């Protein structure tokens, strides 16, 4: 018979929260492109992702069912007529993370609806990647996303990236009652039907955000990507409590009043790893001897490689995600069904808040696919995305300490993130105040002719993008008392972001305990894969 204490631990480890005991195995954390193996203090609570939900047995059948039985409107085939102009907008490479195995779900949607359009006599069809102020996708990335057949048939004249800086590329539909300009891609606005093909990775995605953010310009994004909106968002992963989403929804409803928009939304499970990396989906208690050998071998290999080579290893491995839901129709009822499924995959119920919260920061974010996770992106993962991975109450207490494991190297990709370099090395040394940065410098970099040219003709993020990344950490920065970068390979990068640094995770925990006391409550959000907490008490 197990004693009551060990029996309680046994049942707890079969759920998603494990409490560290004296005989618990060490935990595996990402630190950029490296894997750490760390013993955590007794009593630390580790929150794990839920097991992957089962994928749809036939994705294309689910797509056909969704467009034939849509939410709140007529079936797609009933909206089509010969000779009409149709624009299909598609989410860009920023999701999912890492990119999914082919065929991408966007390809599968297009393989269903493009023949339907052709059969209905619709041949004026353009495919527009809704990049907003993100970087233009490369030809190879565009081909991979839709497959050879569609790419060859539509690229480049009818399959292309949205251009937020094309002087004639956007139109102003009007202004909301709150004074927000409603600006949309001209081709989409002048079409008889706009179809939006979405891949909902997290609850922040999709809905009205698809058109009103993905197909607009700098002025359109600026309406809600501000320090003010982020400070008033009590988790922008929870749209109902997000000031940013309230603005986005007002703009999106205005769009829907003036354009005919048909949404096809999809979402996936959290099956990020399989094969040789499948052990990363497990709790450490469940590791087999073979898993431990794989981990040891992988760490030994990574230790010998330079950062560029390590990035290539991870970025070369697509994720085996399964599609778990497809819904179509009007914006809001369609998105509501997708959100329900997304939260079912990600939300882990908790009834506590921690004094100290630990994150392992991995090698990828929405803004560095095939690139470097630079310091600003480390910041947006820590104080932005991961902090906002909650519904209800944050996992960390007000005034608590965040500990992030990442080397925080002073490395930037000059092709993808040129304006980030100026923001980080010229502007942050002057001020970290998001409102001052917005008022004093945002428009200067946004309208810088060099950055505009690199955005339009190369593969650079827009000149305003580093500002938005800094703002997106604003509610996290306002909530926590301190951020400590554990394992940083330098002191100046954490210092420039207002963080402390420690050589090891153990040292960082000691620093946090010096603030909150030896009995401080500690939690680890164990990702990737994605996990979010739900504390509605």
Short mmCIF file of C-alpha atoms in Angstrom, two decimals:
data_model
loop_
_atom_site.label_atom_id
_atom_site.label_comp_id
_atom_site.label_asym_id
_atom_site.label_seq_id
_atom_site.Cartn_x
_atom_site.Cartn_y
_atom_site.Cartn_z
CA UNK A 1 0.00 0.00 0.00
CA UNK A 2 1.17 3.50 -0.79
CA UNK A 3 1.22 5.89 2.13
CA UNK A 4 -1.32 8.80 1.87
CA UNK A 5 1.36 11.31 0.90
CA UNK A 6 2.76 9.25 -1.96
CA UNK A 7 -0.76 8.26 -3.05
CA UNK A 8 -1.73 11.92 -3.32
CA UNK A 9 1.41 12.58 -5.37
CA UNK A 10 0.60 9.61 -7.60
CA UNK A 11 -2.84 10.95 -8.48
CA UNK A 12 -1.53 14.49 -8.89
CA UNK A 13 1.11 13.42 -11.40
CA UNK A 14 -1.59 11.83 -13.57
CA UNK A 15 -3.08 15.31 -14.00
CA UNK A 16 -1.43 18.47 -15.36
CA UNK A 17 0.08 19.84 -12.13
CA UNK A 18 3.02 18.13 -10.47
CA UNK A 19 4.36 19.27 -7.09
CA UNK A 20 8.10 18.76 -6.71
CA UNK A 21 9.13 16.44 -3.88
CA UNK A 22 12.54 15.32 -2.61
CA UNK A 23 12.66 12.36 -4.97
CA UNK A 24 11.24 14.13 -8.04
CA UNK A 25 13.34 13.97 -11.21
CA UNK A 26 14.86 17.18 -12.56
CA UNK A 27 12.87 19.23 -15.08
CA UNK A 28 13.77 19.89 -18.72
CA UNK A 29 13.54 23.54 -19.77
CA UNK A 30 14.26 25.27 -23.03
CA UNK A 31 16.84 28.04 -23.01
CA UNK A 32 16.82 29.25 -26.59
CA UNK A 33 18.29 26.45 -28.69
CA UNK A 34 19.55 24.56 -25.63
CA UNK A 35 17.90 22.24 -23.15
CA UNK A 36 18.50 22.64 -19.44
CA UNK A 37 18.05 19.90 -16.84
CA UNK A 38 17.26 21.52 -13.51
CA UNK A 39 16.36 20.41 -9.99
CA UNK A 40 13.63 22.66 -8.62
CA UNK A 41 12.92 23.45 -4.96
CA UNK A 42 10.59 21.12 -3.07
CA UNK A 43 7.05 22.46 -3.26
CA UNK A 44 7.43 24.00 -6.72
CA UNK A 45 4.30 23.41 -8.76
CA UNK A 46 4.86 22.49 -12.40
CA UNK A 47 1.99 23.07 -14.83
CA UNK A 48 2.10 20.83 -17.91
CA UNK A 49 0.24 21.02 -21.21
CA UNK A 50 -2.79 18.82 -21.66
CA UNK A 51 -2.36 15.76 -23.87
CA UNK A 52 -3.07 16.52 -27.55
CA UNK A 53 -6.72 16.36 -28.47
CA UNK A 54 -7.56 13.83 -31.15
CA UNK A 55 -7.31 15.15 -34.68
CA UNK A 56 -10.14 15.13 -37.17
CA UNK A 57 -10.22 11.83 -39.08
CA UNK A 58 -10.83 13.56 -42.43
CA UNK A 59 -9.83 17.23 -42.59
CA UNK A 60 -11.18 17.90 -46.07
CA UNK A 61 -14.53 16.35 -45.17
CA UNK A 62 -14.65 18.67 -42.13
CA UNK A 63 -13.87 21.66 -44.38
CA UNK A 64 -16.66 20.71 -46.78
CA UNK A 65 -19.08 20.26 -43.90
CA UNK A 66 -18.15 23.65 -42.45
CA UNK A 67 -18.63 25.61 -45.69
CA UNK A 68 -21.89 23.78 -46.45
CA UNK A 69 -23.30 24.25 -42.94
CA UNK A 70 -21.85 27.62 -41.93
CA UNK A 71 -22.56 29.70 -38.86
CA UNK A 72 -25.13 32.44 -39.43
CA UNK A 73 -25.14 32.64 -43.21
CA UNK A 74 -25.81 30.78 -46.43
CA UNK A 75 -23.46 28.01 -47.56
CA UNK A 76 -20.42 29.17 -49.51
CA UNK A 77 -21.68 27.74 -52.79
CA UNK A 78 -24.85 29.84 -52.46
CA UNK A 79 -22.79 33.03 -52.19
CA UNK A 80 -21.03 32.43 -55.51
CA UNK A 81 -22.10 33.57 -58.98
CA UNK A 82 -20.35 33.58 -62.35
CA UNK A 83 -18.05 36.51 -63.04
CA UNK A 84 -17.80 37.76 -59.47
CA UNK A 85 -14.53 38.97 -57.96
CA UNK A 86 -13.28 36.95 -54.99
CA UNK A 87 -10.29 37.56 -52.73
CA UNK A 88 -9.04 34.81 -50.44
CA UNK A 89 -6.94 36.14 -47.56
CA UNK A 90 -4.65 33.68 -45.77
CA UNK A 91 -2.84 33.79 -42.44
CA UNK A 92 0.93 34.13 -42.78
CA UNK A 93 3.96 32.16 -41.58
CA UNK A 94 3.78 33.56 -38.03
CA UNK A 95 1.63 30.55 -37.14
CA UNK A 96 1.60 27.76 -36.28
CA UNK A 97 4.86 27.41 -34.38
CA UNK A 98 6.91 25.62 -35.53
CA UNK A 99 5.45 25.41 -39.06
CA UNK A 100 3.28 22.33 -39.42
CA UNK A 101 4.01 19.34 -41.59
CA UNK A 102 2.70 19.48 -45.10
CA UNK A 103 0.05 19.56 -46.30
CA UNK A 104 -0.57 22.73 -44.33
CA UNK A 105 -4.22 23.11 -43.33
CA UNK A 106 -4.38 26.31 -45.41
CA UNK A 107 -3.48 24.23 -48.46
CA UNK A 108 -6.21 21.75 -47.61
CA UNK A 109 -8.80 24.52 -47.33
CA UNK A 110 -7.74 26.00 -50.66
CA UNK A 111 -7.86 22.57 -52.33
CA UNK A 112 -11.54 22.40 -51.33
CA UNK A 113 -12.71 25.94 -52.11
CA UNK A 114 -10.75 26.76 -55.29
CA UNK A 115 -12.44 23.99 -57.33
CA UNK A 116 -15.79 25.14 -55.92
CA UNK A 117 -15.10 28.67 -57.17
CA UNK A 118 -14.10 27.37 -60.59
CA UNK A 119 -17.23 25.20 -60.86
CA UNK A 120 -19.32 28.26 -60.01
CA UNK A 121 -17.83 30.29 -62.86
CA UNK A 122 -15.62 32.42 -60.61
CA UNK A 123 -12.23 32.93 -62.22
CA UNK A 124 -11.24 36.38 -60.87
CA UNK A 125 -9.62 35.00 -57.72
CA UNK A 126 -6.61 36.38 -55.85
CA UNK A 127 -4.84 34.80 -52.88
CA UNK A 128 -3.48 37.47 -50.51
CA UNK A 129 -1.26 36.63 -47.55
CA UNK A 130 -2.44 38.82 -44.65
CA UNK A 131 0.97 39.87 -43.35
CA UNK A 132 -0.04 43.31 -42.01
CA UNK A 133 3.31 44.72 -40.81
CA UNK A 134 5.05 41.34 -40.67
CA UNK A 135 7.79 40.44 -43.13
CA UNK A 136 6.97 39.30 -46.63
CA UNK A 137 7.03 35.55 -47.00
CA UNK A 138 9.66 34.17 -49.35
CA UNK A 139 8.78 32.33 -52.54
CA UNK A 140 9.82 29.02 -50.96
CA UNK A 141 7.71 29.67 -47.85
CA UNK A 142 4.72 30.60 -50.00
CA UNK A 143 5.10 27.43 -52.06
CA UNK A 144 5.33 25.25 -48.95
CA UNK A 145 2.18 26.78 -47.44
CA UNK A 146 -0.15 26.08 -50.38
CA UNK A 147 1.58 23.26 -52.27
CA UNK A 148 3.09 23.11 -55.75
CA UNK A 149 -0.11 22.94 -57.75
CA UNK A 150 -1.76 26.04 -56.27
CA UNK A 151 1.52 27.94 -56.19
CA UNK A 152 2.26 27.30 -59.85
CA UNK A 153 -1.28 28.26 -60.86
CA UNK A 154 -1.48 31.56 -58.93
CA UNK A 155 2.01 32.90 -58.17
CA UNK A 156 3.04 35.70 -58.59
CA UNK A 157 0.19 37.68 -60.17
CA UNK A 158 -2.67 36.16 -58.17
CA UNK A 159 -0.85 34.89 -55.07
CA UNK A 160 1.12 37.52 -53.21
CA UNK A 161 1.84 39.27 -49.90
CA UNK A 162 -0.34 42.14 -48.74
CA UNK A 163 1.62 45.40 -48.95
CA UNK A 164 0.78 47.77 -46.11
CA UNK A 165 2.95 50.50 -47.65
CA UNK A 166 1.50 50.48 -51.16
CA UNK A 167 0.09 54.04 -51.51
CA UNK A 168 -2.81 52.71 -53.56
CA UNK A 169 -3.07 49.32 -51.87
CA UNK A 170 -5.51 50.17 -49.07
CA UNK A 171 -8.80 52.04 -48.80
CA UNK A 172 -10.49 53.78 -45.89
CA UNK A 173 -13.96 52.30 -45.41
CA UNK A 174 -14.84 54.79 -42.67
CA UNK A 175 -14.44 55.43 -38.97
CA UNK A 176 -15.92 53.66 -35.94
CA UNK A 177 -17.92 55.50 -33.29
CA UNK A 178 -14.72 55.48 -31.19
CA UNK A 179 -12.75 57.27 -33.91
CA UNK A 180 -10.80 54.24 -35.18
CA UNK A 181 -10.07 54.37 -38.91
CA UNK A 182 -11.21 51.28 -40.77
CA UNK A 183 -8.55 50.64 -43.44
CA UNK A 184 -8.53 47.51 -45.59
CA UNK A 185 -6.59 46.05 -48.50
CA UNK A 186 -8.04 47.57 -51.69
CA UNK A 187 -8.38 44.29 -53.58
CA UNK A 188 -10.30 42.80 -50.64
CA UNK A 189 -12.50 45.88 -50.23
CA UNK A 190 -13.39 45.98 -53.92
CA UNK A 191 -14.20 42.28 -54.15
CA UNK A 192 -17.72 40.87 -54.24
CA UNK A 193 -16.69 38.31 -51.62
CA UNK A 194 -13.79 38.15 -49.18
CA UNK A 195 -12.97 34.68 -47.87
CA UNK A 196 -10.57 34.56 -44.92
CA UNK A 197 -8.70 31.30 -44.31
CA UNK A 198 -7.46 31.29 -40.72
CA UNK A 199 -5.25 29.04 -38.63
CA UNK A 200 -6.03 29.73 -34.99
CA UNK A 201 -2.95 28.82 -32.94
CA UNK A 202 -3.91 30.60 -29.70
CA UNK A 203 -7.14 32.30 -28.50
CA UNK A 204 -5.72 35.73 -29.40
CA UNK A 205 -5.86 34.83 -33.10
CA UNK A 206 -8.73 34.87 -35.56
CA UNK A 207 -12.15 36.45 -35.39
CA UNK A 208 -12.29 40.12 -36.30
CA UNK A 209 -8.51 40.33 -35.83
CA UNK A 210 -7.97 38.44 -39.09
CA UNK A 211 -9.21 41.12 -41.51
CA UNK A 212 -8.93 44.26 -39.40
CA UNK A 213 -5.28 43.59 -38.51
CA UNK A 214 -3.97 41.29 -41.23
CA UNK A 215 -5.18 43.35 -44.19
CA UNK A 216 -4.59 46.90 -42.99
CA UNK A 217 -1.69 49.38 -42.90
CA UNK A 218 0.32 51.10 -40.19
CA UNK A 219 -2.47 53.53 -39.30
CA UNK A 220 -4.92 50.65 -39.04
CA UNK A 221 -2.72 48.59 -36.72
CA UNK A 222 -1.80 51.65 -34.66
CA UNK A 223 -5.46 52.04 -33.67
CA UNK A 224 -5.12 49.24 -31.10
CA UNK A 225 -1.42 48.32 -30.83
CA UNK A 226 -0.63 50.92 -28.18
CA UNK A 227 0.66 50.91 -24.59
CA UNK A 228 -2.77 52.13 -23.48
CA UNK A 229 -4.61 49.18 -25.03
CA UNK A 230 -2.15 46.59 -23.73
CA UNK A 231 -2.17 47.98 -20.19
CA UNK A 232 -5.95 47.68 -20.15
CA UNK A 233 -5.92 44.12 -21.51
CA UNK A 234 -6.31 41.59 -18.70
CA UNK A 235 -4.78 38.87 -20.85
CA UNK A 236 -4.95 39.44 -24.56
CA UNK A 237 -5.35 35.66 -24.84
CA UNK A 238 -8.81 36.21 -23.34
CA UNK A 239 -10.56 38.42 -25.94
CA UNK A 240 -13.47 39.26 -23.65
CA UNK A 241 -11.08 40.97 -21.20
CA UNK A 242 -8.75 42.49 -23.78
CA UNK A 243 -8.96 46.20 -24.60
CA UNK A 244 -7.02 45.48 -27.77
CA UNK A 245 -9.70 43.03 -28.89
CA UNK A 246 -12.49 45.47 -28.05
CA UNK A 247 -10.96 47.91 -30.53
CA UNK A 248 -10.31 45.15 -33.07
CA UNK A 249 -13.92 43.97 -32.75
CA UNK A 250 -15.32 47.47 -33.34
CA UNK A 251 -13.24 47.77 -36.51
CA UNK A 252 -14.11 44.24 -37.61
CA UNK A 253 -17.84 44.79 -37.15
CA UNK A 254 -17.58 47.91 -39.30
CA UNK A 255 -15.83 45.82 -41.97
CA UNK A 256 -18.57 43.20 -41.82
CA UNK A 257 -21.24 45.89 -42.27
CA UNK A 258 -19.61 47.09 -45.49
CA UNK A 259 -18.07 43.95 -47.01
CA UNK A 260 -19.29 40.41 -47.54
CA UNK A 261 -16.85 38.33 -45.50
CA UNK A 262 -16.92 34.54 -45.18
CA UNK A 263 -14.56 33.11 -42.57
CA UNK A 264 -13.09 29.62 -42.61
CA UNK A 265 -11.40 29.14 -39.23
CA UNK A 266 -9.33 26.16 -38.19
CA UNK A 267 -7.47 25.20 -35.05
CA UNK A 268 -4.93 22.55 -34.17
CA UNK A 269 -3.89 20.49 -31.17
CA UNK A 270 -0.60 20.90 -29.30
CA UNK A 271 1.28 17.95 -30.80
CA UNK A 272 4.47 19.91 -31.31
CA UNK A 273 6.95 17.02 -31.20
CA UNK A 274 7.10 13.38 -32.20
CA UNK A 275 9.74 10.87 -33.30
CA UNK A 276 13.14 11.51 -31.74
CA UNK A 277 11.76 14.59 -29.93
CA UNK A 278 8.57 13.01 -28.60
CA UNK A 279 10.01 12.83 -25.08
CA UNK A 280 9.60 16.63 -24.93
CA UNK A 281 5.82 16.03 -24.85
CA UNK A 282 6.10 14.04 -21.60
CA UNK A 283 6.34 14.77 -17.91
CA UNK A 284 9.78 13.91 -16.64
CA UNK A 285 8.22 11.28 -14.34
CA UNK A 286 7.15 9.41 -17.48
CA UNK A 287 10.55 9.36 -19.19
CA UNK A 288 11.77 5.91 -20.15
CA UNK A 289 15.42 4.96 -20.11
CA UNK A 290 15.46 5.51 -23.87
CA UNK A 291 13.99 9.00 -23.40
CA UNK A 292 16.76 9.87 -20.96
CA UNK A 293 19.37 8.63 -23.42
CA UNK A 294 17.82 10.71 -26.21
CA UNK A 295 17.86 13.78 -23.96
CA UNK A 296 21.50 13.24 -22.97
CA UNK A 297 22.52 12.70 -26.58
CA UNK A 298 20.67 15.76 -27.78
CA UNK A 299 22.17 17.99 -25.08
CA UNK A 300 25.65 16.72 -25.86
CA UNK A 301 25.15 17.43 -29.56
CA UNK A 302 23.74 20.91 -28.97
CA UNK A 303 26.59 21.76 -26.62
CA UNK A 304 29.13 21.22 -29.40
CA UNK A 305 27.32 23.29 -32.04
CA UNK A 306 27.33 27.04 -32.71
CA UNK A 307 24.00 28.86 -32.35
CA UNK A 308 23.37 29.02 -36.11
CA UNK A 309 23.68 25.26 -36.46
CA UNK A 310 21.44 24.63 -33.45
CA UNK A 311 18.77 26.90 -34.91
CA UNK A 312 18.89 25.05 -38.19
CA UNK A 313 18.36 21.72 -36.42
CA UNK A 314 15.24 22.89 -34.60
CA UNK A 315 13.83 24.92 -37.48
CA UNK A 316 14.25 22.00 -39.87
CA UNK A 317 11.79 19.90 -37.85
CA UNK A 318 8.14 20.67 -38.71
CA UNK A 319 5.49 20.02 -36.09
CA UNK A 320 3.08 17.06 -36.42
CA UNK A 321 0.04 19.10 -35.44
CA UNK A 322 -3.42 17.66 -36.04
CA UNK A 323 -6.40 19.78 -37.09
CA UNK A 324 -9.04 19.48 -34.35
CA UNK A 325 -11.76 21.84 -35.57
CA UNK A 326 -12.99 23.61 -38.70
CA UNK A 327 -15.86 26.10 -38.67
CA UNK A 328 -17.04 28.62 -41.24
CA UNK A 329 -19.49 31.45 -41.74
CA UNK A 330 -19.98 34.85 -40.13
CA UNK A 331 -17.13 36.20 -38.05
CA UNK A 332 -18.36 36.04 -34.48
CA UNK A 333 -20.30 32.75 -34.29
CA UNK A 334 -17.56 31.00 -36.27
CA UNK A 335 -14.82 32.31 -34.00
CA UNK A 336 -16.75 31.46 -30.84
CA UNK A 337 -16.75 27.77 -31.79
CA UNK A 338 -13.04 27.81 -32.57
CA UNK A 339 -12.22 29.54 -29.26
CA UNK A 340 -14.15 26.88 -27.39
CA UNK A 341 -11.99 24.17 -28.94
CA UNK A 342 -8.78 26.14 -28.45
CA UNK A 343 -9.39 26.60 -24.73
CA UNK A 344 -10.32 22.92 -24.43
CA UNK A 345 -6.81 22.10 -25.65
CA UNK A 346 -4.81 24.66 -23.71
CA UNK A 347 -6.57 25.59 -20.46
CA UNK A 348 -5.36 23.94 -17.25
CA UNK A 349 -7.41 24.84 -14.17
CA UNK A 350 -5.41 26.25 -11.25
CA UNK A 351 -6.51 27.68 -7.91
CA UNK A 352 -3.33 29.52 -6.93
CA UNK A 353 -0.97 32.33 -7.85
CA UNK A 354 2.79 32.10 -7.38
CA UNK A 355 5.26 34.55 -5.92
CA UNK A 356 7.85 33.33 -8.41
CA UNK A 357 7.06 32.06 -11.90
CA UNK A 358 9.59 30.33 -14.15
CA UNK A 359 9.46 30.14 -17.95
CA UNK A 360 11.80 28.32 -20.28
CA UNK A 361 11.99 30.49 -23.40
CA UNK A 362 12.33 28.33 -26.54
CA UNK A 363 13.95 29.09 -29.88
CA UNK A 364 10.84 30.26 -31.74
CA UNK A 365 8.18 32.96 -31.64
CA UNK A 366 5.63 34.21 -34.17
CA UNK A 367 8.17 36.77 -35.37
CA UNK A 368 11.38 34.82 -35.93
CA UNK A 369 10.39 31.85 -38.10
CA UNK A 370 13.61 30.93 -39.95
CA UNK A 371 15.46 33.63 -38.02
CA UNK A 372 16.92 34.64 -34.63
CA UNK A 373 14.98 35.11 -31.40
CA UNK A 374 16.52 38.50 -30.69
CA UNK A 375 16.36 40.26 -27.28
CA UNK A 376 13.15 42.17 -28.06
CA UNK A 377 11.47 38.91 -29.02
CA UNK A 378 12.72 37.22 -25.84
CA UNK A 379 11.05 40.11 -24.01
CA UNK A 380 7.76 39.73 -25.88
CA UNK A 381 7.71 35.99 -25.18
CA UNK A 382 8.35 36.51 -21.45
CA UNK A 383 6.34 39.62 -20.56
CA UNK A 384 3.94 39.36 -23.48
CA UNK A 385 2.86 35.96 -24.72
CA UNK A 386 3.78 33.73 -21.79
CA UNK A 387 2.60 36.21 -19.15
CA UNK A 388 -0.71 36.47 -21.01
CA UNK A 389 -1.16 32.69 -21.23
CA UNK A 390 -3.97 32.83 -18.69
CA UNK A 391 -7.69 33.37 -18.29
CA UNK A 392 -9.04 34.89 -15.09
CA UNK A 393 -6.10 35.64 -12.78
CA UNK A 394 -2.44 35.72 -13.86
CA UNK A 395 -0.37 32.77 -12.68
CA UNK A 396 2.08 35.13 -10.98
CA UNK A 397 1.00 37.43 -8.17
CA UNK A 398 1.01 41.21 -8.54
CA UNK A 399 4.56 42.33 -7.74
CA UNK A 400 5.88 38.80 -8.19
CA UNK A 401 9.07 37.74 -9.94
CA UNK A 402 9.44 36.20 -13.39
CA UNK A 403 12.47 34.02 -14.05
CA UNK A 404 13.20 33.25 -17.69
CA UNK A 405 15.84 30.86 -18.96
CA UNK A 406 17.46 32.19 -22.13
CA UNK A 407 20.98 33.30 -23.15
CA UNK A 408 19.66 36.75 -24.19
CA UNK A 409 22.45 37.09 -26.75
CA UNK A 410 22.87 40.46 -28.41
CA UNK A 411 22.07 39.00 -31.84
CA UNK A 412 19.74 40.37 -34.50
CA UNK A 413 18.88 39.37 -38.05
CA UNK A 414 19.60 42.45 -40.21
CA UNK A 415 17.45 41.11 -43.05
CA UNK A 416 14.32 40.37 -41.02
CA UNK A 417 14.65 42.81 -38.10
CA UNK A 418 16.64 45.90 -39.18
CA UNK A 419 14.48 48.39 -37.27
CA UNK A 420 14.78 46.23 -34.14
CA UNK A 421 18.51 46.94 -34.11
CA UNK A 422 17.98 50.70 -34.01
CA UNK A 423 15.18 50.40 -31.47
CA UNK A 424 17.26 48.27 -29.12
CA UNK A 425 20.61 50.03 -29.37
CA UNK A 426 19.51 53.63 -29.90
CA UNK A 427 16.13 54.04 -28.21
CA UNK A 428 16.03 51.64 -25.23
CA UNK A 429 19.21 53.14 -23.69
CA UNK A 430 17.32 56.44 -23.62
CA UNK A 431 14.03 55.18 -22.17
CA UNK A 432 12.08 51.99 -21.52
CA UNK A 433 8.85 53.93 -21.02
CA UNK A 434 6.48 52.60 -23.68
CA UNK A 435 4.39 55.77 -23.76
CA UNK A 436 7.44 57.95 -24.26
CA UNK A 437 8.73 55.67 -27.00
CA UNK A 438 5.36 55.79 -28.72
CA UNK A 439 5.08 59.58 -28.59
CA UNK A 440 8.68 60.40 -29.42
CA UNK A 441 9.94 57.79 -31.85
CA UNK A 442 7.32 55.39 -33.23
CA UNK A 443 6.33 57.39 -36.29
CA UNK A 444 9.96 58.26 -37.06
CA UNK A 445 10.89 54.59 -37.53
CA UNK A 446 7.53 53.69 -39.06
CA UNK A 447 8.01 56.22 -41.86
CA UNK A 448 11.78 55.78 -42.25
CA UNK A 449 12.25 55.40 -46.06
CA UNK A 450 14.91 52.72 -45.66
CA UNK A 451 12.72 50.55 -43.45
CA UNK A 452 9.73 51.08 -45.74
CA UNK A 453 11.83 50.00 -48.72
CA UNK A 454 13.14 46.91 -46.89
CA UNK A 455 9.60 45.96 -45.84
CA UNK A 456 8.23 46.35 -49.38
CA UNK A 457 11.04 44.78 -51.40
CA UNK A 458 12.85 42.51 -48.95
CA UNK A 459 11.83 40.41 -45.99
CA UNK A 460 11.98 42.96 -43.18
CA UNK A 461 9.41 43.59 -40.51
CA UNK A 462 7.90 47.06 -40.69
CA UNK A 463 9.73 49.93 -39.00
CA UNK A 464 6.97 50.20 -36.39
CA UNK A 465 7.08 46.52 -35.46
CA UNK A 466 9.70 46.66 -32.67
CA UNK A 467 7.56 49.28 -30.91
CA UNK A 468 4.57 46.96 -30.97
CA UNK A 469 6.73 44.16 -29.60
CA UNK A 470 7.79 46.36 -26.71
CA UNK A 471 4.21 47.44 -26.06
CA UNK A 472 3.07 43.81 -26.05
CA UNK A 473 5.12 43.24 -22.91
CA UNK A 474 3.55 46.24 -21.22
CA UNK A 475 0.90 44.53 -19.09
CA UNK A 476 3.46 41.96 -17.95
CA UNK A 477 5.95 44.68 -17.03
CA UNK A 478 3.28 46.61 -15.14
CA UNK A 479 2.22 43.49 -13.21
CA UNK A 480 5.48 41.90 -12.08
CA UNK A 481 8.01 43.39 -9.71
CA UNK A 482 11.14 41.90 -11.25
CA UNK A 483 12.33 39.83 -14.18
CA UNK A 484 15.49 37.73 -13.90
CA UNK A 485 17.23 36.23 -16.95
CA UNK A 486 18.81 32.96 -15.86
CA UNK A 487 21.70 31.74 -17.99
CA UNK A 488 22.14 35.03 -19.84
CA UNK A 489 25.48 35.05 -21.65
CA UNK A 490 25.93 38.78 -20.97
CA UNK A 491 24.78 41.41 -18.48
CA UNK A 492 24.01 44.34 -20.79
CA UNK A 493 21.03 42.88 -22.69
CA UNK A 494 19.00 42.08 -19.54
CA UNK A 495 20.02 45.43 -18.07
CA UNK A 496 18.83 47.35 -21.16
CA UNK A 497 15.42 45.69 -20.79
CA UNK A 498 15.26 46.49 -17.07
CA UNK A 499 15.93 42.91 -16.00
CA UNK A 500 18.39 41.35 -13.56
CA UNK A 501 20.52 38.42 -14.64
CA UNK A 502 21.84 35.28 -13.01
CA UNK A 503 24.31 32.69 -14.24
CA UNK A 504 22.09 29.76 -13.28
CA UNK A 505 18.46 29.02 -12.52
CA UNK A 506 19.37 28.13 -8.92
CA UNK A 507 20.98 31.54 -8.47
CA UNK A 508 17.91 33.23 -9.95
CA UNK A 509 15.62 31.37 -7.54
CA UNK A 510 17.81 32.45 -4.61
CA UNK A 511 17.57 36.06 -5.82
CA UNK A 512 13.78 35.78 -5.98
CA UNK A 513 13.62 34.23 -2.51
CA UNK A 514 15.64 37.15 -1.18
CA UNK A 515 12.73 39.32 -2.27
CA UNK A 516 9.75 37.13 -1.38
CA UNK A 517 11.17 35.06 1.47
CA UNK A 518 12.32 31.46 1.79
CA UNK A 519 8.72 30.25 1.83
CA UNK A 520 7.89 31.96 -1.47
CA UNK A 521 5.56 29.93 -3.67
CA UNK A 522 7.18 28.89 -6.96
CA UNK A 523 5.62 27.65 -10.18
CA UNK A 524 6.98 26.53 -13.54
CA UNK A 525 4.86 26.83 -16.68
CA UNK A 526 6.29 23.85 -18.56
CA UNK A 527 6.21 24.65 -22.24
CA UNK A 528 6.46 24.14 -25.16
CA UNK A 529 4.02 22.70 -26.14
CA UNK A 530 1.58 25.51 -25.36
CA UNK A 531 -0.14 25.48 -21.97
CA UNK A 532 -2.35 28.18 -20.48
CA UNK A 533 -3.80 28.49 -17.00
CA UNK A 534 -7.38 29.18 -16.05
CA UNK A 535 -8.08 30.65 -12.61
CA UNK A 536 -11.66 31.89 -12.53
CA UNK A 537 -12.06 31.93 -8.76
#
